[in-house]
Coordinates of C-alpha atoms and ligand atoms in Angstrom, one line a residue:
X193 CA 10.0 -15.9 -17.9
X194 CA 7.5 -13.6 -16.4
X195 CA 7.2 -9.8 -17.5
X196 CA 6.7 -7.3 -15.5
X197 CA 4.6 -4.1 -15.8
X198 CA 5.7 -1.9 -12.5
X199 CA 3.5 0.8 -11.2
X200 CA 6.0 3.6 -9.8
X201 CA 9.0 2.1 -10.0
X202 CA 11.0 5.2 -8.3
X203 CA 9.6 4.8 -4.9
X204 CA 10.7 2.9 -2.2
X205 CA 8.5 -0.2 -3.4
X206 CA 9.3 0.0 -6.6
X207 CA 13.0 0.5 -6.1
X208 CA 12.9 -2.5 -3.8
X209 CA 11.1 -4.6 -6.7
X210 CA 13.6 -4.5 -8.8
X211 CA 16.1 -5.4 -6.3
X212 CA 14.2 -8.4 -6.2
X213 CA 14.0 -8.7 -9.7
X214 CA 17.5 -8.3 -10.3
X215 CA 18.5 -11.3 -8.2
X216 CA 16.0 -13.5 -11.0
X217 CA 17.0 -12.7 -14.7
X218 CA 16.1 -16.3 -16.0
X219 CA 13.1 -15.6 -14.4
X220 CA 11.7 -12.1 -14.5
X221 CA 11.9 -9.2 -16.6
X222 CA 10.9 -5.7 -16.9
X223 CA 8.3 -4.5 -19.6
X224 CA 7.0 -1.0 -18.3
X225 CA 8.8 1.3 -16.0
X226 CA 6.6 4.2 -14.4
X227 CA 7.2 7.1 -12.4
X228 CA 5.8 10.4 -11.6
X229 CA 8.4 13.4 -12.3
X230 CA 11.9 11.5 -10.9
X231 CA 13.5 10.8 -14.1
X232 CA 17.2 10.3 -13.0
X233 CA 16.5 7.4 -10.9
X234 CA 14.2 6.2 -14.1
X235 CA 17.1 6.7 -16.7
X236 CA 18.9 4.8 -14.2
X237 CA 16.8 2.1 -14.4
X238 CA 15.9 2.2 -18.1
X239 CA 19.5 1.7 -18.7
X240 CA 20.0 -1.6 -16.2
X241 CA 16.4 -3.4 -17.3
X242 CA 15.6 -2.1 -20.5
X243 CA 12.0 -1.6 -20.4
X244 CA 9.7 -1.7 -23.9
X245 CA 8.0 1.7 -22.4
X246 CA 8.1 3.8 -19.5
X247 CA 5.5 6.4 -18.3
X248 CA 6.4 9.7 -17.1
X249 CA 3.0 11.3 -15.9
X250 CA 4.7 14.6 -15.4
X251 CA 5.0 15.8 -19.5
X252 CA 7.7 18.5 -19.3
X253 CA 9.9 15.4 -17.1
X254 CA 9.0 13.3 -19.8
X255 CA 10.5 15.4 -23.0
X256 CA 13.5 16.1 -21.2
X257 CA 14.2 12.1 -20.7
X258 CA 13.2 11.3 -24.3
X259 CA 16.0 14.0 -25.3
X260 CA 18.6 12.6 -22.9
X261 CA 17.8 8.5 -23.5
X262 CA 20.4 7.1 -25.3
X263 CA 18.7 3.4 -25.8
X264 CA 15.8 2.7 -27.9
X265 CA 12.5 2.7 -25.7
X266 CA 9.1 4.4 -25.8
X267 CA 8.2 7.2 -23.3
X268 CA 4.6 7.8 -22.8
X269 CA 3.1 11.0 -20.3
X270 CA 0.2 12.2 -18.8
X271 CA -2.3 11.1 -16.6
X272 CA -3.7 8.7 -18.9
X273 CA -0.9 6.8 -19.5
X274 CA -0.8 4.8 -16.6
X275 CA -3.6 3.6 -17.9
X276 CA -3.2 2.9 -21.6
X277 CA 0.2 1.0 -20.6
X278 CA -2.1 -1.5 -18.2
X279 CA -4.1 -1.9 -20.9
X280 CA -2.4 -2.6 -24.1
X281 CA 1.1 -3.5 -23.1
X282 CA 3.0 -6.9 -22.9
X283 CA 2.8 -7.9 -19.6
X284 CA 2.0 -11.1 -16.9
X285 CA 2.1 -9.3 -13.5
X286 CA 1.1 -5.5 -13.1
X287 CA 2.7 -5.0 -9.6
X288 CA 1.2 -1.9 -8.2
X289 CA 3.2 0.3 -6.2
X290 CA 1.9 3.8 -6.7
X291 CA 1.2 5.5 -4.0
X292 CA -2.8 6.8 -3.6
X293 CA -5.7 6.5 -5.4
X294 CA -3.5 7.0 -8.4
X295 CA -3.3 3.3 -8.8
X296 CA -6.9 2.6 -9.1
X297 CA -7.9 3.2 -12.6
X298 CA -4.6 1.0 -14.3
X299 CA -5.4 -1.6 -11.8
X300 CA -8.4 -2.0 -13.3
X301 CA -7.5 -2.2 -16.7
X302 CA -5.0 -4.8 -15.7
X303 CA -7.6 -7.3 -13.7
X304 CA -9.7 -6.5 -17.2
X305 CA -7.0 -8.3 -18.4
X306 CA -7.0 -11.2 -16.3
X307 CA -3.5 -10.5 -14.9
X308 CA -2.2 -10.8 -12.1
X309 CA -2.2 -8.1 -9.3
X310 CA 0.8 -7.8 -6.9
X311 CA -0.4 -5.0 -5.1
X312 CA 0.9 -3.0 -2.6
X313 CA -1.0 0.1 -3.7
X314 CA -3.2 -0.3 -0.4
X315 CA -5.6 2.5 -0.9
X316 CA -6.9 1.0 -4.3
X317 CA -8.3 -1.7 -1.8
X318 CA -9.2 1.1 0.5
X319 CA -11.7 3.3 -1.8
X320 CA -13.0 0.8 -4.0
X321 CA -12.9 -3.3 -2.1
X322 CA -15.8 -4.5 -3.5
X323 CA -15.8 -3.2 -6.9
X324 CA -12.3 -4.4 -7.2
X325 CA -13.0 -7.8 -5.2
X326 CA -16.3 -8.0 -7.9
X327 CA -13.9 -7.5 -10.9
X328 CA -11.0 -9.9 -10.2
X329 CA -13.9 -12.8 -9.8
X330 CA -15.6 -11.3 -13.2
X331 CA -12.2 -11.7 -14.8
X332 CA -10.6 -14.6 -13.2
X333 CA -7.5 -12.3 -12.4
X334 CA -5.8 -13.0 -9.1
X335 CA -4.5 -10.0 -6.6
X336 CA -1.5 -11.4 -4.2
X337 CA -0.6 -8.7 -1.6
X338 CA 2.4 -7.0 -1.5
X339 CA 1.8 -5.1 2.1
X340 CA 3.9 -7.0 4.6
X341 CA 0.9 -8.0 7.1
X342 CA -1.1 -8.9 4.5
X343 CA 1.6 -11.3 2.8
X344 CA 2.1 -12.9 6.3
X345 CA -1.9 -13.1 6.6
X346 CA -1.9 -14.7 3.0
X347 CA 0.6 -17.3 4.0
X348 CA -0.7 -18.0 7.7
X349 CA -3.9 -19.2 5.3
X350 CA -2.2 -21.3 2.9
X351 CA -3.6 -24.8 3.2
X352 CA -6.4 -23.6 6.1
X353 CA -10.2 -23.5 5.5
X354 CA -11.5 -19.9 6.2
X355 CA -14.3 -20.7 8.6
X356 CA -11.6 -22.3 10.9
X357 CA -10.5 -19.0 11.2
X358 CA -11.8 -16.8 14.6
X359 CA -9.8 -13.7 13.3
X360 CA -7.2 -11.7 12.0
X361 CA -4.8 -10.0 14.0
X362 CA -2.7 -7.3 12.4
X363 CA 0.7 -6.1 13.9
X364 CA 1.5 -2.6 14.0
X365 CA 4.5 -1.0 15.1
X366 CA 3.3 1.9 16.7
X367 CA 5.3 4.4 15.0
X368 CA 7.6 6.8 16.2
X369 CA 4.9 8.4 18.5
X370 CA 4.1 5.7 20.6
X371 CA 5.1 6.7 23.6
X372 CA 4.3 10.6 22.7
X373 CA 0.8 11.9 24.3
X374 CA -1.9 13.0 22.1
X375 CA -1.4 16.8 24.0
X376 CA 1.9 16.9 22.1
X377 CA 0.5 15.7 19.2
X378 CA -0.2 19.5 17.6
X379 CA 3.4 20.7 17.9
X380 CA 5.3 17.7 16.3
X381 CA 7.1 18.4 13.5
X382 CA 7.4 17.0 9.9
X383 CA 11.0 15.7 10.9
X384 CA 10.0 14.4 13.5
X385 CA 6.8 12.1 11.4
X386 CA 9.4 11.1 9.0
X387 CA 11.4 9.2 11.5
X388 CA 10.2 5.9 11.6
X389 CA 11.9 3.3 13.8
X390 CA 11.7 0.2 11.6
X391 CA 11.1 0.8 8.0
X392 CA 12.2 3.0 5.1
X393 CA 10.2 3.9 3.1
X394 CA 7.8 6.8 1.2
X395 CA 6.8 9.9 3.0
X396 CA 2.9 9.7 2.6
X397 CA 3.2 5.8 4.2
X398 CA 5.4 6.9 6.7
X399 CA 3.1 9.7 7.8
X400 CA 0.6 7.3 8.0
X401 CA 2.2 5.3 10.0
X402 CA 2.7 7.7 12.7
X403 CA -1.1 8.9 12.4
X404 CA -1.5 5.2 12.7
X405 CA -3.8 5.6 9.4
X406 CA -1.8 2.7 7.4
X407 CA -3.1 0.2 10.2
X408 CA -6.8 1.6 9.8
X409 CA -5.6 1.3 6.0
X410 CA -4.6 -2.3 6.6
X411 CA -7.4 -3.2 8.4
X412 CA -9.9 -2.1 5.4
X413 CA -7.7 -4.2 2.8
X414 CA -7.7 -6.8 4.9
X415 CA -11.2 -6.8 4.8
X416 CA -11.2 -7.1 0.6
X417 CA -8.7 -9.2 0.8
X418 CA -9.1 -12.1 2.9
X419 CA -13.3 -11.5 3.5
X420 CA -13.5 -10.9 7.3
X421 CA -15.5 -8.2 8.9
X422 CA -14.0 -5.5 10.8
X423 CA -15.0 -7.4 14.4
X424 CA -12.6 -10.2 13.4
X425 CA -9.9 -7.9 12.3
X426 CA -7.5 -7.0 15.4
X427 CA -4.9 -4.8 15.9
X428 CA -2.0 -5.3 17.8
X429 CA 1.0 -2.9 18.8
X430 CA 4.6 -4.6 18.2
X431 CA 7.0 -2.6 18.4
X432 CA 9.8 -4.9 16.9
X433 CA 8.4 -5.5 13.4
X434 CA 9.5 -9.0 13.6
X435 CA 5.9 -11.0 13.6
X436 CA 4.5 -9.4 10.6
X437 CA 0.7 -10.3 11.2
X438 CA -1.1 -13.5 12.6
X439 CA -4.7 -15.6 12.0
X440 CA -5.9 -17.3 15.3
X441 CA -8.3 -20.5 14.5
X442 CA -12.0 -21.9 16.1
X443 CA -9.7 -23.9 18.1
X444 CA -7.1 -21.1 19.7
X445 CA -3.9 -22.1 17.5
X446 CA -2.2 -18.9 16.1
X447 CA -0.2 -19.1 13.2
X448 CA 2.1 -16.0 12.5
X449 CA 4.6 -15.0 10.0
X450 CA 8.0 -13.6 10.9
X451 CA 11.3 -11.8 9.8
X452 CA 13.2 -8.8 10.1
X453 CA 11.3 -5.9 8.9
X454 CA 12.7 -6.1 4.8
X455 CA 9.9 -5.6 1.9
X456 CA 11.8 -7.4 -0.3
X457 CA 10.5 -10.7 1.0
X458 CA 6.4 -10.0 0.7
X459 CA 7.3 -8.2 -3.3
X460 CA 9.4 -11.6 -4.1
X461 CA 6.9 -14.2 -2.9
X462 CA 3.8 -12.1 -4.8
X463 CA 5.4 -12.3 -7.5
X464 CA 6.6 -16.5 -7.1
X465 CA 3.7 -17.2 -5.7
X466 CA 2.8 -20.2 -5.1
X467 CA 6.5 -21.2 -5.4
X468 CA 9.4 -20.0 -3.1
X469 CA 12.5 -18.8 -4.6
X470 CA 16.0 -19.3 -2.5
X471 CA 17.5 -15.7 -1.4
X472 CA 20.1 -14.0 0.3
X473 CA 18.4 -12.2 2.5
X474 CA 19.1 -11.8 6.3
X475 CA 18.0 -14.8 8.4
X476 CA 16.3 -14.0 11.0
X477 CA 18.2 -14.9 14.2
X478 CA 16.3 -15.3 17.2
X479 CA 18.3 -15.8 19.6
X480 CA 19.6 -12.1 18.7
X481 CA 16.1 -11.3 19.0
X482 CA 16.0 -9.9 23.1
X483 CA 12.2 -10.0 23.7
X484 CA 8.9 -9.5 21.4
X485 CA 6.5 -7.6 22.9
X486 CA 3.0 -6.4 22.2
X487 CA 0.4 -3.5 23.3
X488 CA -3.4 -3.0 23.0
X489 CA -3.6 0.1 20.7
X490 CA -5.2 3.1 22.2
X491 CA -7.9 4.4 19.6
X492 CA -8.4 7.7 21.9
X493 CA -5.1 8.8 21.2
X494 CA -4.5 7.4 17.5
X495 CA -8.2 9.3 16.2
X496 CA -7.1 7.6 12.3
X497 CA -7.4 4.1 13.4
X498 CA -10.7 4.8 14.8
X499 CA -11.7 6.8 12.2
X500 CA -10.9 3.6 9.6
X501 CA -12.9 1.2 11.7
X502 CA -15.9 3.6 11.3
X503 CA -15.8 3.4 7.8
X504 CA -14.9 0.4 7.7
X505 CA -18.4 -0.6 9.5
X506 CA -20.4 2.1 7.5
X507 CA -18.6 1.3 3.8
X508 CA -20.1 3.0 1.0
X509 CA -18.7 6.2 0.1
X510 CA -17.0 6.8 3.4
X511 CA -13.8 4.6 3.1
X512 CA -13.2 6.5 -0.2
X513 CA -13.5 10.0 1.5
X514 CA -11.4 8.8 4.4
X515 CA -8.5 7.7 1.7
X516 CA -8.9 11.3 0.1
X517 CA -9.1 12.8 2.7
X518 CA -6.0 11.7 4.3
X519 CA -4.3 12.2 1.3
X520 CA -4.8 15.9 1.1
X521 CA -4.4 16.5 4.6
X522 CA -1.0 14.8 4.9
X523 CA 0.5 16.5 1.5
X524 CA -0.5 19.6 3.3
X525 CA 1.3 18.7 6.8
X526 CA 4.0 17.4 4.4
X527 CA 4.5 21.0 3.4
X528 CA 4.0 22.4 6.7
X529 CA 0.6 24.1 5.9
X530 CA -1.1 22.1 9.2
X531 CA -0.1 20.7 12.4
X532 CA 0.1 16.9 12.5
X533 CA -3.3 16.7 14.8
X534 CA -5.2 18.7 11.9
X535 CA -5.3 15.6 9.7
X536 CA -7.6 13.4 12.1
X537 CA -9.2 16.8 12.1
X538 CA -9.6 17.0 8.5
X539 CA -11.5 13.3 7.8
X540 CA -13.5 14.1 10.1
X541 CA -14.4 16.9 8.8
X542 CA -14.7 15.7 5.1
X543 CA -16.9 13.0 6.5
X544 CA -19.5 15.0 8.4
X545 CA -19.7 17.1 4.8
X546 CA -20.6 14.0 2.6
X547 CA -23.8 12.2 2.8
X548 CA -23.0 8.6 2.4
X549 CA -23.8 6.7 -0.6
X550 CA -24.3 2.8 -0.1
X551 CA -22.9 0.4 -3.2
X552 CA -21.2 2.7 -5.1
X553 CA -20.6 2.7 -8.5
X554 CA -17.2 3.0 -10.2
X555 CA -18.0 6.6 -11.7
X556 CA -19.6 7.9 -8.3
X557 CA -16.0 6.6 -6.3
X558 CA -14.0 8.9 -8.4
X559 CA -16.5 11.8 -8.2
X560 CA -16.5 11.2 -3.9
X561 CA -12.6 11.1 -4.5
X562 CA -12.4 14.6 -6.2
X563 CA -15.0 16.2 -4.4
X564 CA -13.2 15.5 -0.7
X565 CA -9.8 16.8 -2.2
X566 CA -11.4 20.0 -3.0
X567 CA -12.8 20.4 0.1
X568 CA -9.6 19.1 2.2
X569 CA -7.9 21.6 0.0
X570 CA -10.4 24.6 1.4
X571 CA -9.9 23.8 5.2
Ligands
NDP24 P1 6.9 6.3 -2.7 O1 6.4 7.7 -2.4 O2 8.3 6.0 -2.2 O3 6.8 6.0 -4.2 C1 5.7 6.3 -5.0 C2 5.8 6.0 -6.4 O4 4.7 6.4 -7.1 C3 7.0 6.7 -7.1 O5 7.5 5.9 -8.2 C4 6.3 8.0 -7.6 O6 7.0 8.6 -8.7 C5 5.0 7.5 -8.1 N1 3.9 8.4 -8.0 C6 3.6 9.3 -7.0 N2 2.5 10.0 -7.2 C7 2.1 9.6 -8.5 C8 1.0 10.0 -9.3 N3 0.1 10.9 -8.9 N4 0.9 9.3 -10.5 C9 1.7 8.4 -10.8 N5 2.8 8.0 -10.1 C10 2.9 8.6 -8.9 O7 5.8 5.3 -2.0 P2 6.1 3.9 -1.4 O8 6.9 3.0 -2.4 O9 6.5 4.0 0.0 O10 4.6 3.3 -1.4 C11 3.9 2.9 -2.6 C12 2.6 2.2 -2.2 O11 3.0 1.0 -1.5 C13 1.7 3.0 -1.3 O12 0.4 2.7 -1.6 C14 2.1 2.4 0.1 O13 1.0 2.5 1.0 C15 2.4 0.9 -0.2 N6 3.3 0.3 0.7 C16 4.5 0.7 0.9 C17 5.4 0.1 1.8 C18 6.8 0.6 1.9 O14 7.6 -0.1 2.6 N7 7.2 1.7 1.3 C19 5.0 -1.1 2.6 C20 3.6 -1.5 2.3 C21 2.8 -0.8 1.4 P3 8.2 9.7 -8.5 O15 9.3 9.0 -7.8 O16 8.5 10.2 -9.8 O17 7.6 10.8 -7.6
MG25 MG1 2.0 -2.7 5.9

């Protein structure tokens, strides 16, 4: 029995977890529930798992659900207490599915702990790779993704020797602007962002997705996670969703991972890893499949994905201030306070301001973090 410490557990991630987790009761259970101010959907699932804690980082939120709770279990809030429940609670797998650089600091504490990481919490990758990549070898803690390309990347290279591989080719599905020129681009509209063709799931990913950041996201994880440089990390548009990333080898082979577009498959095999658990889920049925097809992304028109690779080829401080950033800009498009082309705009902005600083320290990434949300927040 494996316990399970989830990392925003109201989202559409951590919704989907326990979906996963519910199918497995001999198998899994739930130690630490988190979310930021969505209580309902939290009582709800206080009341089906029974969590030892749960964090509410919003502290008003959290008094009113200790006053309602009717079953015995601790509520923590505040900032902090993602945190202190990473670092001193009864847990195997902290499975990470905050969104922003709000997962950083308990992902830490966890891989302090030598657990293990199921992480689809991209941007801690993002703004701090190496340190992170440093730590988990420090602490013999292991990080299985949770992000669909990168599960299928992490399975392509089961049983392979990583200088057989020529590169990484990461599939993208172009979002819902693909066929949208970048002179409409200023007047789209938040409704419009939020409609994505294949997947459901949380507004700051989804925005991301049509910016085509989460690709240039991707493409730095991949980086931490699987060791490649950013010349033998390629992306490719697919506008199906059905090959969910692929490695080509020294001798031309390709080896891709497919299925229909359904998270639940990359949380349930980082968390069984290395064994695979039978499932209901859809098959895929190809012959239902009428054609795959794929594009050469255009890096003029999607300004993010070039904007990623940049970083991703300076490092240092940049990739941080990207991440920020992008988060600031997009919560401000989210409330209609910018057009969508103002957040390409915006990082570039917020990297022209900040100087660069090579190997960063821990202290200095979270300085770099604050910093560029101030200054997103004064454009
Ligand atoms: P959602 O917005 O749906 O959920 C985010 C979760 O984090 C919620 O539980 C939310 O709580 C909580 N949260 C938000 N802000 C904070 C904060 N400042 N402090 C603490 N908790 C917070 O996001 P997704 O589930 O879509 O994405 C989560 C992560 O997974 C992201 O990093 C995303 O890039 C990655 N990912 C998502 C995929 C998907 O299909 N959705 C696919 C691959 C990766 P509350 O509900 O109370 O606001
Ligand atoms: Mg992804």
């Amino acid at each position: 029995m494996k316990k399970i410490l989830l990392l925003g557990s109201t989202g559409s991630i951590g919704v989907n977890s326990l979906n996963v987790i519910r199918e497995y009761p001999e198998k899994f259970s739930v130690s630490v529930l988190t979310a930021n101010n969505n209580i309902d959907i939290l009582k709800k699932q206080i009341e089906e798992f029974h969590p030892e804690r749960v964090v509410v980082v919003d502290k008003d939120k959290a008094e009113e659900l200790k006053t309602s709770l009717k079953i015995k279990c601790d509520v923590l809030s505040g900032k902090d207490a993602l945190c202190q429940v990473a670092a001193n609670s009864d847990y195997d797998i902290l499975l990470g599915a905050v969104v922003g650089f709000s997962g950083l600091a308990p992902t830490i504490e966890a891989i302090k702990r030598g657990k293990r990481i199921a992480l689809a919490n991209k941007e801690t990758l993002v703004v701090a790779g190496e340190f992170i990549k440093n730590l988990l070898k420090e602490y013999n803690a292991e990080l299985i993704p949770v992000d669909s390309e990168h599960s299928a990347i992490f399975q392509c290279l089961m049983g392979e020797k990583k200088g057989q591989v020529e590169k990484l080719i990461i599939t993208a599905s172009g979002g819902p602007f693909l066929k949208t020129d970048k002179e409409k681009f200023s007047s789209i509209t938040v409704k419009e962002a939020l409609n994505h063709p294949n997947w459901n799931m949380g507004n700051k990913i989804t925005i991301d997705s049509a910016t085509m950041m989460n690709k240039g996201l991707e493409v730095i994880e991949a980086k931490w996670l699987f060791g490649f440089e950013e010349k033998n990390i390629d992306v490719l548009i697919h506008p199906q969703s059905i090959i969910h990333s692929m490695v080509q080898f020294v001798d031309g082979s390709i080896k891709a991972q497919l299925g229909y577009p359904d998270m639940r498959l990359p949380i349930q095999f980082a968390l069984t890893y290395p064994e695979r658990f039978k499932n209901d889920l859809g098959r895929t049925d190809m012959p239902k499949l009428k054609e795959l097809t794929f594009y050469e992304p255009d890096f003029n028109k999607y300004e993010c994905l070039k904007l990623a690779y940049q970083v991703l080829k300076e490092g240092g401080t940049t990739p941080c201030v990207l991440n920020a950033a992008n988060e600031i800009a997009v919560s401000r498009f989210l409330k209609e306070e910018i057009k969508f082309s103002d957040i390409s705009r915006f990082i570039k902005e917020a990297l022209n301001k900040f100087e660069n600083v090579s190997k960063p320290n821990i202290e200095t990434i979270f300085e770099y973090d604050r910093l560029t949300r101030g200054y997103v927040l004064s454009l």
